[in-house]
Amino acid sequence: KDRQPIVAIDGPAGAGKSTVARKVAESLGLIYLDTGAMYRAVTWLVLETGIKTDDEPAIAELVSQCDLKLTNSQVLIDGHDVTSQIRSWEVTDRVSAIAALPSVRRFLVEIQHQMGQKGGLVAEGRDIGTNVFPDAEIKIFLTASIQERARRRQQDLISQGQTEVSLSELELAIEKRDRQDSTRSLAPLLKADDAIEIDTDKLTVEEVIAQIVGLYRKNQEYRTQGSDLSP
Ligand code: CDP
Ligand code: CDP
């Protein structure tokens, strides 16, 4: 196998996937792939175009013709830099419905497979270990209590100058999205059988990163030792 290893990180909203995955990729020299940003970009495009969010044929057509580009720091769709717009409340509210559409998933998973062909990446989302890269060398399922995840989101909003969003509002919105993501029929949010679950409630970002980097290094050691033993 000449493919570089893949680290798959899944989990519910606010568990710390993006923050942790980005830094793990940086410290290991791997590519960071935020698959949630892809579903958000498509959702932005659907809202921008004015297509009804339940009009699957029209959405399928739109998605199959769109030009989606992800760099380490930017998301571009059809030439628009939507890096900040895809984090809006409207996109966040609609993304789970769009992400449940089979044509949208088929299109985006195809791009994810292309990006992962040579391996060497940290991919983060909801179905990476179960569906996108089921052969990933390292699979992590990040969790935290709903209270902690809402608190983190509130801190993020406060640091962006938005001080008026209540914890209970955030809890409800996060729970609704988790429910939609976990109960859809196609590639729902689910811990892969062979994923290592990390409950991050009482851990700092640095502690979570250290655990994942440690698992990666152990896996690498094992692989090189394994090849030393072969004739
Ligand atoms: O960062 P946050 O947890 O708020 O969400 P995200 O990772 O940006 O993902 C946004 C939405 O995209 C999720 O709520 C899912 O509906 C969808 N998604 C998905 O269906 N499959 C993925 N692999 C990643 C995201
Ligand atoms: O991508 P996901 O929705 O899973 O989470 P995120 O967008 O990375 O947001 C997680 C927030 O919680 C960030 O502000 C992190 O700094 C913070 N946090 C964390 O990710 N992990 C911890 N163990 C503690 C805090």
PDB file of C-alpha atoms and ligand atoms in Angstrom:
ATOM      1  CA  LYS A   1       0.000   0.000   0.000  1.00  0.00           C
ATOM      2  CA  ASP A   2       1.651   3.244  -1.096  1.00  0.00           C
ATOM      3  CA  ARG A   3      -1.040   5.568   0.201  1.00  0.00           C
ATOM      4  CA  GLN A   4      -0.118   7.827   3.134  1.00  0.00           C
ATOM      5  CA  PRO A   5      -2.154   7.364   6.337  1.00  0.00           C
ATOM      6  CA  ILE A   6      -5.516   9.016   6.853  1.00  0.00           C
ATOM      7  CA  VAL A   7      -6.815  10.363  10.160  1.00  0.00           C
ATOM      8  CA  ALA A   8     -10.639  10.411  10.300  1.00  0.00           C
ATOM      9  CA  ILE A   9     -12.309  12.587  12.931  1.00  0.00           C
ATOM     10  CA  ASP A  10     -16.088  12.477  13.426  1.00  0.00           C
ATOM     11  CA  GLY A  11     -18.480  13.677  16.078  1.00  0.00           C
ATOM     12  CA  PRO A  12     -21.386  15.993  16.874  1.00  0.00           C
ATOM     13  CA  ALA A  13     -21.411  19.794  16.545  1.00  0.00           C
ATOM     14  CA  GLY A  14     -19.057  21.638  18.878  1.00  0.00           C
ATOM     15  CA  ALA A  15     -17.047  18.596  19.956  1.00  0.00           C
ATOM     16  CA  GLY A  16     -13.899  20.322  18.684  1.00  0.00           C
ATOM     17  CA  LYS A  17     -13.385  18.554  15.345  1.00  0.00           C
ATOM     18  CA  SER A  18     -12.351  21.590  13.281  1.00  0.00           C
ATOM     19  CA  THR A  19     -10.080  23.127  15.893  1.00  0.00           C
ATOM     20  CA  VAL A  20      -8.356  19.848  16.699  1.00  0.00           C
ATOM     21  CA  ALA A  21      -8.173  18.458  13.136  1.00  0.00           C
ATOM     22  CA  ARG A  22      -6.568  21.634  11.794  1.00  0.00           C
ATOM     23  CA  LYS A  23      -3.838  21.585  14.456  1.00  0.00           C
ATOM     24  CA  VAL A  24      -3.233  17.834  14.205  1.00  0.00           C
ATOM     25  CA  ALA A  25      -2.749  18.257  10.439  1.00  0.00           C
ATOM     26  CA  GLU A  26      -0.372  21.169  11.010  1.00  0.00           C
ATOM     27  CA  SER A  27       1.775  19.335  13.522  1.00  0.00           C
ATOM     28  CA  LEU A  28       1.968  16.137  11.442  1.00  0.00           C
ATOM     29  CA  GLY A  29       2.429  17.913   8.098  1.00  0.00           C
ATOM     30  CA  LEU A  30      -0.789  16.495   6.667  1.00  0.00           C
ATOM     31  CA  ILE A  31      -3.555  18.114   4.620  1.00  0.00           C
ATOM     32  CA  TYR A  32      -6.601  19.282   6.562  1.00  0.00           C
ATOM     33  CA  LEU A  33     -10.010  18.494   5.041  1.00  0.00           C
ATOM     34  CA  ASP A  34     -13.094  20.143   6.551  1.00  0.00           C
ATOM     35  CA  THR A  35     -15.964  18.240   4.923  1.00  0.00           C
ATOM     36  CA  GLY A  36     -18.563  20.234   6.887  1.00  0.00           C
ATOM     37  CA  ALA A  37     -17.378  23.329   5.017  1.00  0.00           C
ATOM     38  CA  MET A  38     -18.295  21.580   1.750  1.00  0.00           C
ATOM     39  CA  TYR A  39     -21.876  20.877   2.901  1.00  0.00           C
ATOM     40  CA  ARG A  40     -22.067  24.455   4.183  1.00  0.00           C
ATOM     41  CA  ALA A  41     -20.832  25.907   0.872  1.00  0.00           C
ATOM     42  CA  VAL A  42     -23.448  23.954  -1.092  1.00  0.00           C
ATOM     43  CA  THR A  43     -26.118  25.105   1.380  1.00  0.00           C
ATOM     44  CA  TRP A  44     -24.979  28.705   0.909  1.00  0.00           C
ATOM     45  CA  LEU A  45     -25.286  28.297  -2.872  1.00  0.00           C
ATOM     46  CA  VAL A  46     -28.788  26.805  -2.597  1.00  0.00           C
ATOM     47  CA  LEU A  47     -29.940  29.706  -0.390  1.00  0.00           C
ATOM     48  CA  GLU A  48     -28.208  32.293  -2.604  1.00  0.00           C
ATOM     49  CA  THR A  49     -29.825  30.876  -5.750  1.00  0.00           C
ATOM     50  CA  GLY A  50     -33.242  30.861  -4.110  1.00  0.00           C
ATOM     51  CA  ILE A  51     -33.950  27.208  -4.820  1.00  0.00           C
ATOM     52  CA  LYS A  52     -36.313  25.619  -2.294  1.00  0.00           C
ATOM     53  CA  THR A  53     -34.365  23.466   0.151  1.00  0.00           C
ATOM     54  CA  ASP A  54     -36.658  20.495  -0.573  1.00  0.00           C
ATOM     55  CA  ASP A  55     -36.393  20.727  -4.376  1.00  0.00           C
ATOM     56  CA  GLU A  56     -33.928  17.869  -4.779  1.00  0.00           C
ATOM     57  CA  PRO A  57     -33.883  17.712  -8.609  1.00  0.00           C
ATOM     58  CA  ALA A  58     -33.007  21.418  -8.832  1.00  0.00           C
ATOM     59  CA  ILE A  59     -30.407  21.084  -6.065  1.00  0.00           C
ATOM     60  CA  ALA A  60     -28.877  18.016  -7.718  1.00  0.00           C
ATOM     61  CA  GLU A  61     -28.548  19.945 -10.972  1.00  0.00           C
ATOM     62  CA  LEU A  62     -27.043  22.985  -9.225  1.00  0.00           C
ATOM     63  CA  VAL A  63     -24.554  20.911  -7.239  1.00  0.00           C
ATOM     64  CA  SER A  64     -23.414  18.811 -10.192  1.00  0.00           C
ATOM     65  CA  GLN A  65     -22.452  22.004 -12.028  1.00  0.00           C
ATOM     66  CA  CYS A  66     -20.875  23.958  -9.205  1.00  0.00           C
ATOM     67  CA  ASP A  67     -17.163  24.569  -8.854  1.00  0.00           C
ATOM     68  CA  LEU A  68     -16.050  23.976  -5.275  1.00  0.00           C
ATOM     69  CA  LYS A  69     -12.529  24.759  -4.089  1.00  0.00           C
ATOM     70  CA  LEU A  70     -11.105  24.248  -0.616  1.00  0.00           C
ATOM     71  CA  THR A  71      -7.737  25.558   0.478  1.00  0.00           C
ATOM     72  CA  ASN A  72      -6.323  25.449   3.994  1.00  0.00           C
ATOM     73  CA  SER A  73      -7.946  28.761   4.875  1.00  0.00           C
ATOM     74  CA  GLN A  74     -10.597  29.479   2.238  1.00  0.00           C
ATOM     75  CA  VAL A  75     -13.759  28.029   0.758  1.00  0.00           C
ATOM     76  CA  LEU A  76     -14.707  29.118  -2.775  1.00  0.00           C
ATOM     77  CA  ILE A  77     -17.852  28.143  -4.639  1.00  0.00           C
ATOM     78  CA  ASP A  78     -18.431  29.285  -8.219  1.00  0.00           C
ATOM     79  CA  GLY A  79     -15.777  31.920  -7.668  1.00  0.00           C
ATOM     80  CA  HIS A  80     -17.361  33.380  -4.498  1.00  0.00           C
ATOM     81  CA  ASP A  81     -15.202  33.445  -1.387  1.00  0.00           C
ATOM     82  CA  VAL A  82     -17.753  32.148   1.141  1.00  0.00           C
ATOM     83  CA  THR A  83     -15.301  31.415   3.970  1.00  0.00           C
ATOM     84  CA  SER A  84     -17.177  33.545   6.495  1.00  0.00           C
ATOM     85  CA  GLN A  85     -20.720  33.395   5.017  1.00  0.00           C
ATOM     86  CA  ILE A  86     -20.885  29.615   5.423  1.00  0.00           C
ATOM     87  CA  ARG A  87     -20.756  30.089   9.236  1.00  0.00           C
ATOM     88  CA  SER A  88     -23.925  32.226   9.248  1.00  0.00           C
ATOM     89  CA  TRP A  89     -26.949  31.305  11.322  1.00  0.00           C
ATOM     90  CA  GLU A  90     -29.058  30.721   8.164  1.00  0.00           C
ATOM     91  CA  VAL A  91     -26.586  28.272   6.655  1.00  0.00           C
ATOM     92  CA  THR A  92     -26.141  26.491  10.003  1.00  0.00           C
ATOM     93  CA  ASP A  93     -29.915  26.172  10.327  1.00  0.00           C
ATOM     94  CA  ARG A  94     -30.393  24.630   6.848  1.00  0.00           C
ATOM     95  CA  VAL A  95     -27.232  22.599   6.313  1.00  0.00           C
ATOM     96  CA  SER A  96     -28.475  19.338   7.870  1.00  0.00           C
ATOM     97  CA  ALA A  97     -31.464  19.208   5.504  1.00  0.00           C
ATOM     98  CA  ILE A  98     -29.259  19.768   2.453  1.00  0.00           C
ATOM     99  CA  ALA A  99     -26.655  17.284   3.715  1.00  0.00           C
ATOM    100  CA  ALA A 100     -29.342  14.581   3.930  1.00  0.00           C
ATOM    101  CA  LEU A 101     -29.971  14.697   0.157  1.00  0.00           C
ATOM    102  CA  PRO A 102     -28.405  11.679  -1.612  1.00  0.00           C
ATOM    103  CA  SER A 103     -27.374  13.656  -4.717  1.00  0.00           C
ATOM    104  CA  VAL A 104     -25.522  16.217  -2.586  1.00  0.00           C
ATOM    105  CA  ARG A 105     -23.690  13.516  -0.606  1.00  0.00           C
ATOM    106  CA  ARG A 106     -22.785  11.553  -3.727  1.00  0.00           C
ATOM    107  CA  PHE A 107     -21.251  14.628  -5.323  1.00  0.00           C
ATOM    108  CA  LEU A 108     -19.296  15.774  -2.265  1.00  0.00           C
ATOM    109  CA  VAL A 109     -18.071  12.301  -1.241  1.00  0.00           C
ATOM    110  CA  GLU A 110     -16.708  11.899  -4.781  1.00  0.00           C
ATOM    111  CA  ILE A 111     -14.604  15.062  -4.328  1.00  0.00           C
ATOM    112  CA  GLN A 112     -13.499  13.847  -0.868  1.00  0.00           C
ATOM    113  CA  HIS A 113     -12.377  10.524  -2.368  1.00  0.00           C
ATOM    114  CA  GLN A 114     -10.346  12.366  -5.002  1.00  0.00           C
ATOM    115  CA  MET A 115      -8.688  14.506  -2.338  1.00  0.00           C
ATOM    116  CA  GLY A 116      -7.903  11.414  -0.278  1.00  0.00           C
ATOM    117  CA  GLN A 117      -6.507   9.253  -3.072  1.00  0.00           C
ATOM    118  CA  LYS A 118      -2.902   9.661  -1.972  1.00  0.00           C
ATOM    119  CA  GLY A 119      -3.787   9.806   1.732  1.00  0.00           C
ATOM    120  CA  GLY A 120      -1.773  12.069   3.999  1.00  0.00           C
ATOM    121  CA  LEU A 121      -4.754  13.931   5.351  1.00  0.00           C
ATOM    122  CA  VAL A 122      -6.804  14.644   8.437  1.00  0.00           C
ATOM    123  CA  ALA A 123     -10.467  14.605   7.373  1.00  0.00           C
ATOM    124  CA  GLU A 124     -13.179  15.769   9.709  1.00  0.00           C
ATOM    125  CA  GLY A 125     -16.979  15.489   9.542  1.00  0.00           C
ATOM    126  CA  ARG A 126     -19.830  13.123  10.401  1.00  0.00           C
ATOM    127  CA  ASP A 127     -19.302  10.056   8.188  1.00  0.00           C
ATOM    128  CA  ILE A 128     -15.550  10.006   7.516  1.00  0.00           C
ATOM    129  CA  GLY A 129     -14.671   6.838   9.469  1.00  0.00           C
ATOM    130  CA  THR A 130     -17.904   5.037   8.591  1.00  0.00           C
ATOM    131  CA  ASN A 131     -18.401   5.951   4.972  1.00  0.00           C
ATOM    132  CA  VAL A 132     -15.897   8.257   3.257  1.00  0.00           C
ATOM    133  CA  PHE A 133     -12.636   6.617   4.391  1.00  0.00           C
ATOM    134  CA  PRO A 134     -13.648   3.344   6.089  1.00  0.00           C
ATOM    135  CA  ASP A 135     -10.023   2.150   5.757  1.00  0.00           C
ATOM    136  CA  ALA A 136      -8.546   5.167   7.563  1.00  0.00           C
ATOM    137  CA  GLU A 137      -5.578   4.154   9.751  1.00  0.00           C
ATOM    138  CA  ILE A 138      -6.682   6.323  12.676  1.00  0.00           C
ATOM    139  CA  LYS A 139     -10.344   6.886  13.508  1.00  0.00           C
ATOM    140  CA  ILE A 140     -11.406   9.257  16.242  1.00  0.00           C
ATOM    141  CA  PHE A 141     -14.904   9.951  17.543  1.00  0.00           C
ATOM    142  CA  LEU A 142     -14.900  13.219  19.493  1.00  0.00           C
ATOM    143  CA  THR A 143     -17.704  13.885  21.950  1.00  0.00           C
ATOM    144  CA  ALA A 144     -18.637  16.312  24.731  1.00  0.00           C
ATOM    145  CA  SER A 145     -21.846  16.920  26.669  1.00  0.00           C
ATOM    146  CA  ILE A 146     -24.467  19.161  25.073  1.00  0.00           C
ATOM    147  CA  GLN A 147     -23.951  21.736  27.842  1.00  0.00           C
ATOM    148  CA  GLU A 148     -20.223  21.924  27.184  1.00  0.00           C
ATOM    149  CA  ARG A 149     -20.672  22.099  23.405  1.00  0.00           C
ATOM    150  CA  ALA A 150     -23.201  24.941  23.730  1.00  0.00           C
ATOM    151  CA  ARG A 151     -20.855  26.740  26.116  1.00  0.00           C
ATOM    152  CA  ARG A 152     -18.008  26.476  23.587  1.00  0.00           C
ATOM    153  CA  ARG A 153     -20.192  27.844  20.785  1.00  0.00           C
ATOM    154  CA  GLN A 154     -21.259  30.702  23.015  1.00  0.00           C
ATOM    155  CA  GLN A 155     -17.614  31.524  23.786  1.00  0.00           C
ATOM    156  CA  ASP A 156     -16.832  31.483  20.053  1.00  0.00           C
ATOM    157  CA  LEU A 157     -19.736  33.880  19.383  1.00  0.00           C
ATOM    158  CA  ILE A 158     -18.740  36.189  22.228  1.00  0.00           C
ATOM    159  CA  SER A 159     -15.196  36.376  20.894  1.00  0.00           C
ATOM    160  CA  GLN A 160     -16.708  37.457  17.549  1.00  0.00           C
ATOM    161  CA  GLY A 161     -18.659  40.211  19.282  1.00  0.00           C
ATOM    162  CA  GLN A 162     -22.016  38.404  19.427  1.00  0.00           C
ATOM    163  CA  THR A 163     -23.010  38.499  23.068  1.00  0.00           C
ATOM    164  CA  GLU A 164     -26.792  38.148  22.776  1.00  0.00           C
ATOM    165  CA  VAL A 165     -27.157  34.412  22.026  1.00  0.00           C
ATOM    166  CA  SER A 166     -28.312  32.434  25.081  1.00  0.00           C
ATOM    167  CA  LEU A 167     -27.000  29.042  26.111  1.00  0.00           C
ATOM    168  CA  SER A 168     -30.468  27.472  25.946  1.00  0.00           C
ATOM    169  CA  GLU A 169     -30.974  28.719  22.364  1.00  0.00           C
ATOM    170  CA  LEU A 170     -27.630  27.241  21.378  1.00  0.00           C
ATOM    171  CA  GLU A 171     -28.380  23.938  23.105  1.00  0.00           C
ATOM    172  CA  LEU A 172     -31.665  23.637  21.212  1.00  0.00           C
ATOM    173  CA  ALA A 173     -30.093  24.473  17.851  1.00  0.00           C
ATOM    174  CA  ILE A 174     -27.218  22.034  18.365  1.00  0.00           C
ATOM    175  CA  GLU A 175     -29.523  19.257  19.554  1.00  0.00           C
ATOM    176  CA  LYS A 176     -31.781  19.737  16.550  1.00  0.00           C
ATOM    177  CA  ARG A 177     -28.849  19.502  14.115  1.00  0.00           C
ATOM    178  CA  ASP A 178     -27.381  16.447  15.907  1.00  0.00           C
ATOM    179  CA  ARG A 179     -30.776  14.746  15.736  1.00  0.00           C
ATOM    180  CA  GLN A 180     -31.116  15.465  12.004  1.00  0.00           C
ATOM    181  CA  ASP A 181     -27.557  14.287  11.333  1.00  0.00           C
ATOM    182  CA  SER A 182     -27.923  11.090  13.401  1.00  0.00           C
ATOM    183  CA  THR A 183     -31.308   9.994  12.076  1.00  0.00           C
ATOM    184  CA  ARG A 184     -30.925  10.532   8.324  1.00  0.00           C
ATOM    185  CA  SER A 185     -30.958   7.306   6.319  1.00  0.00           C
ATOM    186  CA  LEU A 186     -27.807   7.982   4.285  1.00  0.00           C
ATOM    187  CA  ALA A 187     -24.444   7.986   6.121  1.00  0.00           C
ATOM    188  CA  PRO A 188     -25.749   9.240   9.480  1.00  0.00           C
ATOM    189  CA  LEU A 189     -23.519  10.572  12.250  1.00  0.00           C
ATOM    190  CA  LEU A 190     -22.298   7.387  13.930  1.00  0.00           C
ATOM    191  CA  LYS A 191     -19.208   6.170  15.734  1.00  0.00           C
ATOM    192  CA  ALA A 192     -17.384   3.607  13.566  1.00  0.00           C
ATOM    193  CA  ASP A 193     -16.903   0.268  15.386  1.00  0.00           C
ATOM    194  CA  ASP A 194     -13.129   0.682  15.218  1.00  0.00           C
ATOM    195  CA  ALA A 195     -13.056   4.392  16.153  1.00  0.00           C
ATOM    196  CA  ILE A 196     -11.489   5.551  19.418  1.00  0.00           C
ATOM    197  CA  GLU A 197     -13.906   7.711  21.357  1.00  0.00           C
ATOM    198  CA  ILE A 198     -12.489  10.742  23.177  1.00  0.00           C
ATOM    199  CA  ASP A 199     -14.776  12.523  25.618  1.00  0.00           C
ATOM    200  CA  THR A 200     -13.410  16.071  25.552  1.00  0.00           C
ATOM    201  CA  ASP A 201     -15.592  17.546  28.317  1.00  0.00           C
ATOM    202  CA  LYS A 202     -12.699  17.974  30.729  1.00  0.00           C
ATOM    203  CA  LEU A 203      -9.848  18.155  28.212  1.00  0.00           C
ATOM    204  CA  THR A 204      -8.120  21.191  26.720  1.00  0.00           C
ATOM    205  CA  VAL A 205      -7.624  21.511  22.977  1.00  0.00           C
ATOM    206  CA  GLU A 206      -3.910  20.793  23.484  1.00  0.00           C
ATOM    207  CA  GLU A 207      -4.651  17.583  25.412  1.00  0.00           C
ATOM    208  CA  VAL A 208      -6.952  16.288  22.664  1.00  0.00           C
ATOM    209  CA  ILE A 209      -4.362  17.124  19.983  1.00  0.00           C
ATOM    210  CA  ALA A 210      -1.644  15.342  21.968  1.00  0.00           C
ATOM    211  CA  GLN A 211      -3.789  12.197  22.269  1.00  0.00           C
ATOM    212  CA  ILE A 212      -4.472  12.041  18.529  1.00  0.00           C
ATOM    213  CA  VAL A 213      -0.858  12.823  17.545  1.00  0.00           C
ATOM    214  CA  GLY A 214       0.212  10.081  19.985  1.00  0.00           C
ATOM    215  CA  LEU A 215      -2.152   7.566  18.370  1.00  0.00           C
ATOM    216  CA  TYR A 216      -0.858   8.530  14.933  1.00  0.00           C
ATOM    217  CA  ARG A 217       2.792   8.079  15.945  1.00  0.00           C
ATOM    218  CA  LYS A 218       2.045   4.714  17.548  1.00  0.00           C
ATOM    219  CA  ASN A 219       0.303   3.596  14.380  1.00  0.00           C
ATOM    220  CA  GLN A 220       3.286   4.728  12.272  1.00  0.00           C
ATOM    221  CA  GLU A 221       5.757   2.871  14.507  1.00  0.00           C
ATOM    222  CA  TYR A 222       3.660  -0.250  14.242  1.00  0.00           C
ATOM    223  CA  ARG A 223       3.541   0.042  10.463  1.00  0.00           C
ATOM    224  CA  THR A 224       7.306   0.480  10.047  1.00  0.00           C
ATOM    225  CA  GLN A 225       8.028  -2.351  12.492  1.00  0.00           C
ATOM    226  CA  GLY A 226       5.559  -4.501  10.578  1.00  0.00           C
ATOM    227  CA  SER A 227       7.397  -3.849   7.304  1.00  0.00           C
ATOM    228  CA  ASP A 228      10.790  -4.555   8.973  1.00  0.00           C
ATOM    229  CA  LEU A 229       9.572  -8.036   9.794  1.00  0.00           C
ATOM    230  CA  SER A 230       8.430  -8.831   6.264  1.00  0.00           C
ATOM    231  CA  PRO A 231      10.988 -10.550   4.007  1.00  0.00           C
TER     232      PRO A 231
HETATM  233  O1  CDP B   1     -18.605  22.702  12.770  1.00  0.00           O
HETATM  234  P1  CDP B   1     -19.980  22.178  13.007  1.00  0.00           P
HETATM  235  O2  CDP B   1     -19.983  20.983  13.903  1.00  0.00           O
HETATM  236  O3  CDP B   1     -20.967  23.210  13.401  1.00  0.00           O
HETATM  237  O4  CDP B   1     -20.550  21.640  11.635  1.00  0.00           O
HETATM  238  P2  CDP B   1     -19.768  21.208  10.347  1.00  0.00           P
HETATM  239  O5  CDP B   1     -18.751  20.193  10.641  1.00  0.00           O
HETATM  240  O6  CDP B   1     -19.352  22.441   9.636  1.00  0.00           O
HETATM  241  O7  CDP B   1     -20.924  20.486   9.535  1.00  0.00           O
HETATM  242  C1  CDP B   1     -22.107  21.150   9.144  1.00  0.00           C
HETATM  243  C2  CDP B   1     -23.154  20.141   8.737  1.00  0.00           C
HETATM  244  O8  CDP B   1     -22.739  19.477   7.554  1.00  0.00           O
HETATM  245  C3  CDP B   1     -23.444  19.034   9.724  1.00  0.00           C
HETATM  246  O9  CDP B   1     -24.388  19.410  10.719  1.00  0.00           O
HETATM  247  C4  CDP B   1     -23.984  17.925   8.825  1.00  0.00           C
HETATM  248  O10 CDP B   1     -25.354  18.129   8.516  1.00  0.00           O
HETATM  249  C5  CDP B   1     -23.204  18.136   7.536  1.00  0.00           C
HETATM  250  N1  CDP B   1     -22.068  17.220   7.394  1.00  0.00           N
HETATM  251  C6  CDP B   1     -22.317  15.942   6.952  1.00  0.00           C
HETATM  252  O11 CDP B   1     -23.466  15.581   6.745  1.00  0.00           O
HETATM  253  N2  CDP B   1     -21.296  15.070   6.729  1.00  0.00           N
HETATM  254  C7  CDP B   1     -20.033  15.432   6.961  1.00  0.00           C
HETATM  255  N3  CDP B   1     -19.039  14.560   6.719  1.00  0.00           N
HETATM  256  C8  CDP B   1     -19.742  16.719   7.450  1.00  0.00           C
HETATM  257  C9  CDP B   1     -20.791  17.594   7.674  1.00  0.00           C
HETATM  258  O1  CDP B   2     -15.870  21.338  14.493  1.00  0.00           O
HETATM  259  P1  CDP B   2     -16.705  21.225  15.753  1.00  0.00           P
HETATM  260  O2  CDP B   2     -18.084  21.735  15.554  1.00  0.00           O
HETATM  261  O3  CDP B   2     -16.700  19.847  16.329  1.00  0.00           O
HETATM  262  O4  CDP B   2     -16.021  22.153  16.848  1.00  0.00           O
HETATM  263  P2  CDP B   2     -15.167  23.494  16.637  1.00  0.00           P
HETATM  264  O5  CDP B   2     -15.766  24.313  15.544  1.00  0.00           O
HETATM  265  O6  CDP B   2     -13.739  23.120  16.530  1.00  0.00           O
HETATM  266  O7  CDP B   2     -15.435  24.288  17.983  1.00  0.00           O
HETATM  267  C1  CDP B   2     -14.999  23.819  19.218  1.00  0.00           C
HETATM  268  C2  CDP B   2     -14.735  24.992  20.171  1.00  0.00           C
HETATM  269  O8  CDP B   2     -14.481  24.447  21.459  1.00  0.00           O
HETATM  270  C3  CDP B   2     -13.513  25.826  19.814  1.00  0.00           C
HETATM  271  O9  CDP B   2     -13.717  27.148  20.219  1.00  0.00           O
HETATM  272  C4  CDP B   2     -12.401  25.198  20.646  1.00  0.00           C
HETATM  273  O10 CDP B   2     -11.386  26.111  21.001  1.00  0.00           O
HETATM  274  C5  CDP B   2     -13.165  24.739  21.904  1.00  0.00           C
HETATM  275  N1  CDP B   2     -12.626  23.524  22.583  1.00  0.00           N
HETATM  276  C6  CDP B   2     -12.306  22.382  21.888  1.00  0.00           C
HETATM  277  O11 CDP B   2     -12.469  22.355  20.654  1.00  0.00           O
HETATM  278  N2  CDP B   2     -11.824  21.252  22.526  1.00  0.00           N
HETATM  279  C7  CDP B   2     -11.648  21.248  23.846  1.00  0.00           C
HETATM  280  N3  CDP B   2     -11.190  20.153  24.441  1.00  0.00           N
HETATM  281  C8  CDP B   2     -11.978  22.387  24.572  1.00  0.00           C
HETATM  282  C9  CDP B   2     -12.474  23.519  23.907  1.00  0.00           C
END
